[in-house]
XYZ file of C-alpha atoms in Angstrom:
280
model
C 0.548 6.120 22.318
C -2.398 4.347 20.331
C -1.918 0.619 19.813
C -0.291 -0.567 16.210
C -3.456 -1.737 14.940
C -5.459 1.416 15.967
C -2.441 3.695 14.806
C -2.109 2.450 11.338
C -5.702 1.610 10.588
C -6.467 4.886 8.733
C -3.546 4.680 6.241
C -3.822 0.916 5.667
C -7.516 1.106 5.123
C -7.032 3.915 2.309
C -3.978 2.045 0.919
C -6.163 -1.144 0.701
C -8.732 0.810 -1.128
C -6.265 1.919 -3.481
C -4.814 -1.265 -4.159
C -8.287 -2.730 -4.984
C -9.069 -0.023 -7.491
C -7.242 2.711 -9.245
C -3.863 2.937 -7.175
C -2.996 6.473 -6.234
C 0.529 6.139 -7.837
C 3.177 9.172 -7.213
C 3.584 10.852 -10.514
C 7.095 9.761 -10.755
C 5.974 6.458 -11.426
C 4.285 7.669 -14.803
C 7.463 6.449 -16.829
C 7.597 3.207 -15.123
C 3.921 2.595 -16.114
C 4.350 3.720 -19.595
C 6.965 1.257 -19.858
C 4.826 -1.373 -18.460
C 2.103 -0.662 -20.890
C 4.427 -0.988 -23.685
C 5.931 -4.267 -22.554
C 2.708 -5.899 -21.862
C 2.360 -6.839 -25.424
C 4.057 -9.819 -26.173
C 4.853 -8.840 -29.654
C 6.272 -5.436 -28.679
C 8.958 -4.433 -31.088
C 12.294 -2.499 -30.248
C 11.178 0.603 -32.030
C 8.062 0.659 -30.002
C 9.951 0.462 -26.758
C 12.622 3.037 -27.892
C 9.669 5.411 -28.792
C 8.190 5.256 -25.244
C 11.675 5.512 -23.537
C 12.932 8.162 -25.868
C 10.859 10.919 -24.330
C 12.400 10.116 -20.631
C 16.014 11.455 -20.613
C 16.646 9.959 -17.211
C 15.648 6.550 -18.243
C 17.635 7.021 -21.607
C 20.930 8.152 -19.598
C 20.884 5.247 -17.240
C 20.346 2.739 -20.194
C 23.406 4.260 -22.096
C 25.452 4.056 -19.042
C 24.558 0.226 -18.361
C 24.851 -0.626 -21.898
C 28.471 0.731 -22.246
C 29.422 -0.806 -18.841
C 31.796 -3.664 -18.352
C 29.081 -6.009 -17.313
C 27.008 -5.358 -20.498
C 29.818 -4.517 -22.851
C 32.875 -6.661 -22.104
C 34.080 -6.464 -25.657
C 34.554 -2.663 -25.056
C 32.363 -1.570 -27.993
C 30.527 1.616 -27.315
C 27.207 2.665 -28.369
C 25.215 5.766 -28.456
C 22.299 4.314 -30.546
C 19.082 4.049 -28.242
C 17.885 1.188 -30.437
C 21.188 -0.504 -30.132
C 21.301 -0.149 -26.322
C 17.751 -1.676 -26.097
C 18.733 -4.614 -28.171
C 21.974 -5.120 -26.126
C 20.082 -4.961 -22.822
C 16.777 -6.407 -23.341
C 13.330 -5.453 -22.397
C 13.951 -6.764 -18.697
C 16.821 -4.131 -18.336
C 14.617 -1.533 -19.811
C 11.864 -2.429 -17.092
C 14.482 -2.247 -14.365
C 15.853 0.997 -15.168
C 12.495 2.564 -15.521
C 11.673 1.549 -11.985
C 15.212 2.638 -10.940
C 14.315 6.176 -12.066
C 11.103 6.214 -10.902
C 12.252 5.067 -7.298
C 14.893 7.485 -7.513
C 12.500 10.491 -8.392
C 10.306 9.340 -5.272
C 13.180 9.656 -3.010
C 13.616 13.221 -3.931
C 9.983 14.120 -3.417
C 9.097 16.512 -0.842
C 6.740 13.894 0.655
C 9.772 12.057 1.857
C 11.764 14.991 3.257
C 10.603 14.270 6.827
C 12.152 10.914 6.742
C 14.900 11.384 4.212
C 17.430 9.474 6.041
C 15.483 6.174 5.972
C 14.586 6.689 2.474
C 18.046 7.154 1.378
C 19.324 4.292 3.568
C 16.811 2.006 1.924
C 17.683 3.277 -1.755
C 21.458 2.601 -1.278
C 20.600 -0.795 0.288
C 18.430 -1.561 -2.545
C 20.983 -0.892 -5.251
C 23.521 -2.894 -3.300
C 21.196 -5.935 -3.060
C 20.409 -5.703 -6.860
C 23.889 -5.724 -7.939
C 24.710 -8.618 -5.563
C 21.668 -10.475 -6.738
C 22.999 -10.148 -10.592
C 26.211 -11.420 -9.439
C 25.103 -14.292 -7.637
C 22.720 -15.253 -10.365
C 25.833 -15.343 -12.796
C 27.650 -17.348 -10.435
C 24.908 -19.620 -9.879
C 23.591 -20.091 -13.467
C 20.069 -21.012 -12.472
C 18.304 -17.439 -12.439
C 18.384 -14.818 -15.217
C 20.797 -12.248 -13.839
C 18.559 -9.391 -15.161
C 15.488 -11.029 -13.216
C 17.708 -11.165 -10.229
C 18.790 -7.538 -10.320
C 15.319 -6.301 -10.923
C 14.175 -8.156 -7.985
C 16.703 -6.913 -5.853
C 16.234 -3.308 -7.103
C 12.294 -3.396 -6.244
C 12.387 -5.356 -2.986
C 11.756 -2.522 -0.920
C 9.190 -0.437 -2.985
C 6.971 -1.035 -0.282
C 8.968 1.264 1.869
C 9.025 3.978 -0.442
C 5.514 3.856 -1.174
C 4.693 3.805 2.693
C 6.889 6.659 3.379
C 5.420 8.550 0.457
C 1.836 8.137 1.778
C 2.633 8.432 5.288
C 3.430 12.057 4.716
C -0.294 12.788 4.467
C -1.135 11.530 7.936
C -0.171 13.536 10.773
C 0.129 10.728 13.197
C 3.538 9.939 11.533
C 4.914 13.568 11.770
C 7.777 13.484 14.325
C 6.715 9.762 15.353
C 9.820 7.791 14.094
C 8.717 4.727 16.301
C 5.176 4.677 14.612
C 6.716 4.946 11.166
C 9.365 2.002 11.798
C 6.286 0.033 13.285
C 4.486 0.587 9.909
C 7.311 -0.193 7.768
C 8.420 -3.212 9.494
C 4.789 -4.707 9.636
C 3.543 -3.868 6.158
C 5.777 -3.188 3.672
C 6.587 -6.820 2.072
C 2.719 -7.043 1.363
C 2.201 -3.635 0.044
C 5.182 -4.184 -1.994
C 3.934 -7.333 -3.471
C 0.493 -5.643 -4.261
C 2.383 -2.686 -6.030
C 4.517 -4.707 -8.131
C 1.799 -7.010 -9.367
C -0.100 -3.902 -10.461
C 3.024 -2.798 -12.242
C 3.118 -6.222 -13.983
C 6.042 -8.185 -12.651
C 5.715 -11.828 -12.660
C 4.718 -13.699 -9.802
C 8.239 -15.106 -9.147
C 9.394 -11.540 -8.324
C 6.301 -10.554 -6.463
C 6.358 -13.787 -4.435
C 9.910 -13.129 -3.576
C 9.381 -9.753 -2.212
C 6.519 -10.900 -0.081
C 8.711 -13.503 1.343
C 12.186 -11.626 1.565
C 12.417 -11.767 5.342
C 11.727 -15.692 5.571
C 14.923 -17.586 6.500
C 15.881 -19.820 3.275
C 16.795 -23.422 4.285
C 18.383 -24.263 1.134
C 21.937 -25.338 0.440
C 22.249 -23.862 -3.068
C 19.962 -21.001 -4.124
C 17.890 -22.131 -7.166
C 14.914 -19.571 -7.196
C 14.506 -15.896 -7.347
C 13.534 -16.104 -3.593
C 16.555 -17.727 -2.601
C 18.681 -15.391 -4.609
C 17.002 -12.456 -3.068
C 17.303 -13.737 0.427
C 21.097 -14.446 0.259
C 21.640 -11.107 -1.699
C 19.899 -9.139 1.286
C 22.100 -11.222 3.709
C 25.302 -10.191 2.062
C 24.258 -6.559 1.664
C 24.110 -6.505 5.419
C 21.450 -5.136 7.646
C 21.465 -1.657 9.385
C 18.166 -0.529 8.057
C 15.949 0.616 10.952
C 12.990 -1.677 10.560
C 15.249 -4.874 10.066
C 16.558 -4.694 13.640
C 13.080 -4.557 15.130
C 12.089 -7.758 13.520
C 14.819 -10.070 13.871
C 15.960 -12.176 16.893
C 19.433 -13.451 17.824
C 18.751 -16.731 16.236
C 17.981 -15.372 12.938
C 20.679 -12.833 12.822
C 23.133 -15.892 13.663
C 21.707 -17.807 10.897
C 22.062 -14.974 8.476
C 25.680 -14.588 9.302
C 26.392 -18.288 8.689
C 24.606 -18.075 5.147
C 26.740 -14.945 4.511
C 29.943 -16.915 4.971
C 28.791 -19.230 2.298
C 29.442 -16.647 -0.372
C 31.690 -14.129 1.310
C 34.492 -14.900 -1.219
C 32.287 -14.291 -4.098
C 31.193 -10.949 -2.686
C 34.861 -9.916 -2.523
C 35.761 -11.150 -5.969
C 32.745 -9.166 -7.421
C 33.155 -5.985 -5.860
C 34.075 -4.085 -8.542
C 31.329 -5.339 -10.719
C 28.778 -4.488 -7.761
C 30.185 -1.019 -7.483
C 29.945 -0.346 -11.465
C 26.410 -1.692 -11.396
C 25.574 0.452 -8.336
C 26.909 3.453 -9.995
C 25.086 2.867 -13.284
C 21.703 2.610 -11.639
C 22.027 5.358 -9.287
C 23.551 8.112 -11.320
């Protein structure tokens, strides 16, 4: 088998070229890009955002489900008006939802068929991390819950992009060890670059880049801290994670998880509801 640097050179060279110019985004990210462009304007109005998302039924249906969930509608006042939905949720949730739709569509593309199990495990894990991150942020009161949820949702976007692109390269067909090595080594940096291009703030892209670093803080106070604890609380089990963690790191993460184990239990209903709303 070729060494890692030799085996992965071709795909990484092509991706680096894309990321430095016009990114070869899967078409399923078109809606997310349209939302990004609309939200680039600091003076964007609710009507303008509604106009962009109204032609995307999947985004609309997810937004409606979120807006009428207990997490965002504790008073139990349902709404079916897209304008009211956007006002209730805010632009950050519109961005989060557009990315959730895009990643869900990428998951269903034929390019990911060869590694469907890895892709689905990753998506389920991302949904759980997103929901836990929001619950943590609400509990801690230092980070905007919607920002935390968005960060959790997209922290593995590099995995999906690498799986999508690897379908074009024969060296990854029927070669799961090579694929796992590719994901473990490069998904964080590539995810950071993709999210920067998608217009996400530096605090989120930095958190995605540093997600596997142990957090030596007593109380999470940044997006990076919240993402670290959300990932730890969500549990491991993803194929590339076990290949990059030593025994000391595993023990440290387990100890960190114990600090918020009670919170996780009490918030499980919220986590289940948010996961369902984002994945439906």
